[in-house]
Amino acid sequence: VENYDGHYQVSNTGLCRSIKNGNIKILSPGICSGYLMVQFYKYGVKKMISVHRVIFRTFNGEIPPDMEVDHINGIKTDCRLSNLRLLTPKQNSIERTLRNGHSSKYLYVSYSKEKKKWTCQIKVDGIQFYIGSYETEDEAGYVSEQIQNGIYPPELLARIEAKKKTNNRWLR
């Protein structure tokens, strides 16, 4: 492991170990927010390290600042190298959404069994807005992506403004 003077090693199977004074010890990770974490020491200073990130970085190099390490199978404790990949934050969010039982690969899009169509809905300032129903997931996804890029249908902007006016709250 880089920057630790050869005192630590990681494997492609998801294990970390320390090597100090000829003694080899497999590290027992803890869990923080569902992710495996290990403690590495350097000059007596303890640092908590995400196992999935250190394994990915050791085998593949630095993780670009605009990328995240994703667990392909969605199991945060499965840190095998073959289960790790880089995704953008947006891609990672979509993957998490799909794993959590949502039906679409697009943000704000879901399949309505009742309507037998794909629907697009967003939240603005905590208020839910129905955008529309579409025959295909890609049609609804296109509308969703337009909204994410700040391109709102004019009728939606009018509805948002009207709702904001009726939801004004005064606080002391």
mmCIF file of C-alpha atoms in Angstrom:
data_model
loop_
_atom_site.group_PDB
_atom_site.id
_atom_site.type_symbol
_atom_site.label_atom_id
_atom_site.label_comp_id
_atom_site.label_asym_id
_atom_site.label_seq_id
_atom_site.Cartn_x
_atom_site.Cartn_y
_atom_site.Cartn_z
ATOM 1 C CA VAL A 1 0.000 0.000 0.000
ATOM 2 C CA GLU A 2 1.437 3.315 -1.109
ATOM 3 C CA ASN A 3 2.569 5.872 1.517
ATOM 4 C CA TYR A 4 2.853 3.350 4.367
ATOM 5 C CA ASP A 5 6.512 2.302 4.028
ATOM 6 C CA GLY A 6 5.660 -1.297 3.137
ATOM 7 C CA HIS A 7 3.858 -1.913 6.438
ATOM 8 C CA TYR A 8 0.536 -2.813 4.813
ATOM 9 C CA GLN A 9 -0.597 -5.022 1.944
ATOM 10 C CA VAL A 10 -3.971 -5.659 0.325
ATOM 11 C CA SER A 11 -5.150 -8.579 -1.775
ATOM 12 C CA ASN A 12 -7.471 -8.783 -4.743
ATOM 13 C CA THR A 13 -9.742 -10.915 -2.519
ATOM 14 C CA GLY A 14 -10.549 -7.945 -0.278
ATOM 15 C CA LEU A 15 -8.184 -8.585 2.637
ATOM 16 C CA CYS A 16 -5.733 -6.190 4.290
ATOM 17 C CA ARG A 17 -2.745 -7.163 6.391
ATOM 18 C CA SER A 18 0.018 -5.489 8.332
ATOM 19 C CA ILE A 19 3.662 -6.473 8.147
ATOM 20 C CA LYS A 20 5.685 -5.092 11.029
ATOM 21 C CA ASN A 21 8.945 -6.445 12.445
ATOM 22 C CA GLY A 22 8.510 -9.637 10.438
ATOM 23 C CA ASN A 23 5.050 -10.295 11.908
ATOM 24 C CA ILE A 24 2.176 -10.658 9.475
ATOM 25 C CA LYS A 25 -1.345 -10.011 10.744
ATOM 26 C CA ILE A 26 -4.622 -10.056 8.809
ATOM 27 C CA LEU A 27 -6.496 -6.908 9.825
ATOM 28 C CA SER A 28 -10.035 -7.194 11.158
ATOM 29 C CA PRO A 29 -12.094 -4.442 9.588
ATOM 30 C CA GLY A 30 -14.818 -2.493 11.313
ATOM 31 C CA ILE A 31 -17.947 -1.196 9.632
ATOM 32 C CA CYS A 32 -18.855 2.467 9.182
ATOM 33 C CA SER A 33 -22.017 3.380 7.243
ATOM 34 C CA GLY A 34 -22.039 -0.171 5.885
ATOM 35 C CA TYR A 35 -18.487 0.016 4.461
ATOM 36 C CA LEU A 36 -15.490 -1.998 5.692
ATOM 37 C CA MET A 37 -12.849 0.187 7.345
ATOM 38 C CA VAL A 38 -9.370 -0.648 8.631
ATOM 39 C CA GLN A 39 -6.913 1.308 10.751
ATOM 40 C CA PHE A 40 -3.517 2.096 9.265
ATOM 41 C CA TYR A 41 -0.817 3.723 11.369
ATOM 42 C CA LYS A 42 2.003 5.951 10.212
ATOM 43 C CA TYR A 43 4.413 7.520 12.714
ATOM 44 C CA GLY A 44 1.992 6.637 15.500
ATOM 45 C CA VAL A 45 -0.917 8.443 13.842
ATOM 46 C CA LYS A 46 -4.024 6.320 13.208
ATOM 47 C CA LYS A 47 -5.996 6.755 10.001
ATOM 48 C CA MET A 48 -9.274 5.024 9.115
ATOM 49 C CA ILE A 49 -9.119 3.669 5.571
ATOM 50 C CA SER A 50 -12.018 2.448 3.397
ATOM 51 C CA VAL A 51 -11.108 -1.089 2.352
ATOM 52 C CA HIS A 52 -12.788 -0.875 -1.068
ATOM 53 C CA ARG A 53 -10.994 2.377 -1.913
ATOM 54 C CA VAL A 54 -7.527 1.224 -0.822
ATOM 55 C CA ILE A 55 -7.893 -2.055 -2.743
ATOM 56 C CA PHE A 56 -9.065 -0.310 -5.892
ATOM 57 C CA ARG A 57 -6.322 2.339 -5.647
ATOM 58 C CA THR A 58 -3.566 -0.203 -4.964
ATOM 59 C CA PHE A 59 -4.377 -2.272 -8.050
ATOM 60 C CA ASN A 60 -5.561 0.490 -10.420
ATOM 61 C CA GLY A 61 -3.879 3.734 -9.353
ATOM 62 C CA GLU A 62 -5.337 6.952 -8.038
ATOM 63 C CA ILE A 63 -9.093 7.455 -8.038
ATOM 64 C CA PRO A 64 -9.954 10.598 -10.014
ATOM 65 C CA PRO A 65 -11.684 13.216 -7.829
ATOM 66 C CA ASP A 66 -14.806 13.141 -10.021
ATOM 67 C CA MET A 67 -15.234 9.367 -9.686
ATOM 68 C CA GLU A 68 -16.479 6.964 -6.990
ATOM 69 C CA VAL A 69 -15.679 3.306 -6.318
ATOM 70 C CA ASP A 70 -18.834 1.216 -6.741
ATOM 71 C CA HIS A 71 -19.528 -2.294 -5.473
ATOM 72 C CA ILE A 72 -20.917 -3.993 -8.585
ATOM 73 C CA ASN A 73 -23.125 -6.413 -6.640
ATOM 74 C CA GLY A 74 -24.292 -3.706 -4.219
ATOM 75 C CA ILE A 75 -22.823 -5.433 -1.152
ATOM 76 C CA LYS A 76 -20.690 -2.819 0.602
ATOM 77 C CA THR A 77 -18.700 -5.445 2.487
ATOM 78 C CA ASP A 78 -17.682 -7.353 -0.665
ATOM 79 C CA CYS A 79 -14.354 -5.684 -1.432
ATOM 80 C CA ARG A 80 -12.988 -8.187 -3.936
ATOM 81 C CA LEU A 81 -11.232 -6.331 -6.752
ATOM 82 C CA SER A 82 -13.486 -8.086 -9.292
ATOM 83 C CA ASN A 83 -16.503 -6.472 -7.544
ATOM 84 C CA LEU A 84 -15.176 -2.911 -7.715
ATOM 85 C CA ARG A 85 -15.422 -0.359 -10.516
ATOM 86 C CA LEU A 86 -15.287 3.395 -11.026
ATOM 87 C CA LEU A 87 -18.479 5.337 -11.705
ATOM 88 C CA THR A 88 -19.379 9.007 -11.790
ATOM 89 C CA PRO A 89 -21.469 10.148 -8.808
ATOM 90 C CA LYS A 90 -24.505 10.309 -11.117
ATOM 91 C CA GLN A 91 -23.949 6.752 -12.406
ATOM 92 C CA ASN A 92 -23.411 5.515 -8.838
ATOM 93 C CA SER A 93 -26.654 7.159 -7.722
ATOM 94 C CA ILE A 94 -28.555 5.463 -10.565
ATOM 95 C CA GLU A 95 -27.021 2.082 -9.648
ATOM 96 C CA ARG A 96 -28.033 2.518 -5.986
ATOM 97 C CA THR A 97 -31.552 3.468 -7.068
ATOM 98 C CA LEU A 98 -31.864 0.368 -9.250
ATOM 99 C CA ARG A 99 -30.564 -1.882 -6.465
ATOM 100 C CA ASN A 100 -33.056 -0.430 -4.011
ATOM 101 C CA GLY A 101 -36.023 -1.710 -5.982
ATOM 102 C CA HIS A 102 -36.644 1.233 -8.290
ATOM 103 C CA SER A 103 -37.639 0.250 -11.752
ATOM 104 C CA SER A 104 -35.725 2.674 -13.989
ATOM 105 C CA LYS A 105 -32.159 3.436 -14.929
ATOM 106 C CA TYR A 106 -33.086 7.138 -14.988
ATOM 107 C CA LEU A 107 -33.441 9.453 -12.015
ATOM 108 C CA TYR A 108 -37.033 10.592 -11.334
ATOM 109 C CA VAL A 109 -38.467 7.867 -13.601
ATOM 110 C CA SER A 110 -40.454 4.807 -12.543
ATOM 111 C CA TYR A 111 -42.859 2.334 -14.092
ATOM 112 C CA SER A 112 -46.495 2.698 -13.117
ATOM 113 C CA LYS A 113 -48.187 -0.713 -13.121
ATOM 114 C CA GLU A 114 -51.524 1.038 -12.755
ATOM 115 C CA LYS A 115 -51.051 3.194 -15.894
ATOM 116 C CA LYS A 116 -48.826 0.667 -17.662
ATOM 117 C CA LYS A 117 -46.539 3.553 -18.573
ATOM 118 C CA TRP A 118 -43.293 5.142 -17.475
ATOM 119 C CA THR A 119 -43.787 8.221 -15.310
ATOM 120 C CA CYS A 120 -41.506 11.116 -14.482
ATOM 121 C CA GLN A 121 -41.830 12.971 -11.174
ATOM 122 C CA ILE A 122 -39.503 15.404 -9.430
ATOM 123 C CA LYS A 123 -39.302 17.192 -6.099
ATOM 124 C CA VAL A 124 -38.673 20.919 -5.947
ATOM 125 C CA ASP A 125 -38.255 22.485 -2.510
ATOM 126 C CA GLY A 126 -39.784 19.370 -0.973
ATOM 127 C CA ILE A 127 -42.887 19.479 -3.196
ATOM 128 C CA GLN A 128 -43.595 16.526 -5.518
ATOM 129 C CA PHE A 129 -44.471 17.366 -9.146
ATOM 130 C CA TYR A 130 -45.852 14.891 -11.651
ATOM 131 C CA ILE A 131 -44.296 15.596 -15.067
ATOM 132 C CA GLY A 132 -46.004 13.059 -17.270
ATOM 133 C CA SER A 133 -46.503 9.478 -18.454
ATOM 134 C CA TYR A 134 -44.599 8.005 -21.391
ATOM 135 C CA GLU A 135 -44.778 4.849 -23.472
ATOM 136 C CA THR A 136 -41.073 4.041 -23.096
ATOM 137 C CA GLU A 137 -38.514 4.358 -20.331
ATOM 138 C CA ASP A 138 -36.202 6.257 -22.689
ATOM 139 C CA GLU A 139 -38.880 8.886 -23.443
ATOM 140 C CA ALA A 140 -39.401 9.509 -19.729
ATOM 141 C CA GLY A 141 -35.621 9.414 -19.244
ATOM 142 C CA TYR A 142 -35.144 12.096 -21.887
ATOM 143 C CA VAL A 143 -37.541 14.415 -20.039
ATOM 144 C CA SER A 144 -35.799 13.600 -16.748
ATOM 145 C CA GLU A 145 -32.374 14.413 -18.193
ATOM 146 C CA GLN A 146 -33.667 17.696 -19.625
ATOM 147 C CA ILE A 147 -34.911 18.688 -16.170
ATOM 148 C CA GLN A 148 -31.596 17.663 -14.583
ATOM 149 C CA ASN A 149 -29.862 19.964 -17.083
ATOM 150 C CA GLY A 150 -32.121 22.859 -16.034
ATOM 151 C CA ILE A 151 -34.459 22.702 -19.030
ATOM 152 C CA TYR A 152 -37.978 22.716 -17.585
ATOM 153 C CA PRO A 153 -41.167 22.459 -19.630
ATOM 154 C CA PRO A 154 -42.874 25.909 -19.445
ATOM 155 C CA GLU A 155 -46.074 24.467 -17.924
ATOM 156 C CA LEU A 156 -44.014 22.884 -15.143
ATOM 157 C CA LEU A 157 -42.332 26.196 -14.296
ATOM 158 C CA ALA A 158 -45.768 27.814 -13.986
ATOM 159 C CA ARG A 159 -46.967 25.000 -11.667
ATOM 160 C CA ILE A 160 -43.834 25.281 -9.512
ATOM 161 C CA GLU A 161 -44.241 29.049 -9.117
ATOM 162 C CA ALA A 162 -47.956 28.712 -8.299
ATOM 163 C CA LYS A 163 -47.252 26.032 -5.683
ATOM 164 C CA LYS A 164 -44.501 28.147 -4.096
ATOM 165 C CA LYS A 165 -46.945 31.050 -3.688
ATOM 166 C CA THR A 166 -49.514 28.867 -1.919
ATOM 167 C CA ASN A 167 -46.898 27.235 0.318
ATOM 168 C CA ASN A 168 -45.313 30.384 1.763
ATOM 169 C CA ARG A 169 -44.691 30.061 5.464
ATOM 170 C CA TRP A 170 -43.829 32.787 7.901
ATOM 171 C CA LEU A 171 -41.479 32.008 10.748
ATOM 172 C CA ARG A 172 -40.639 34.080 13.817
#
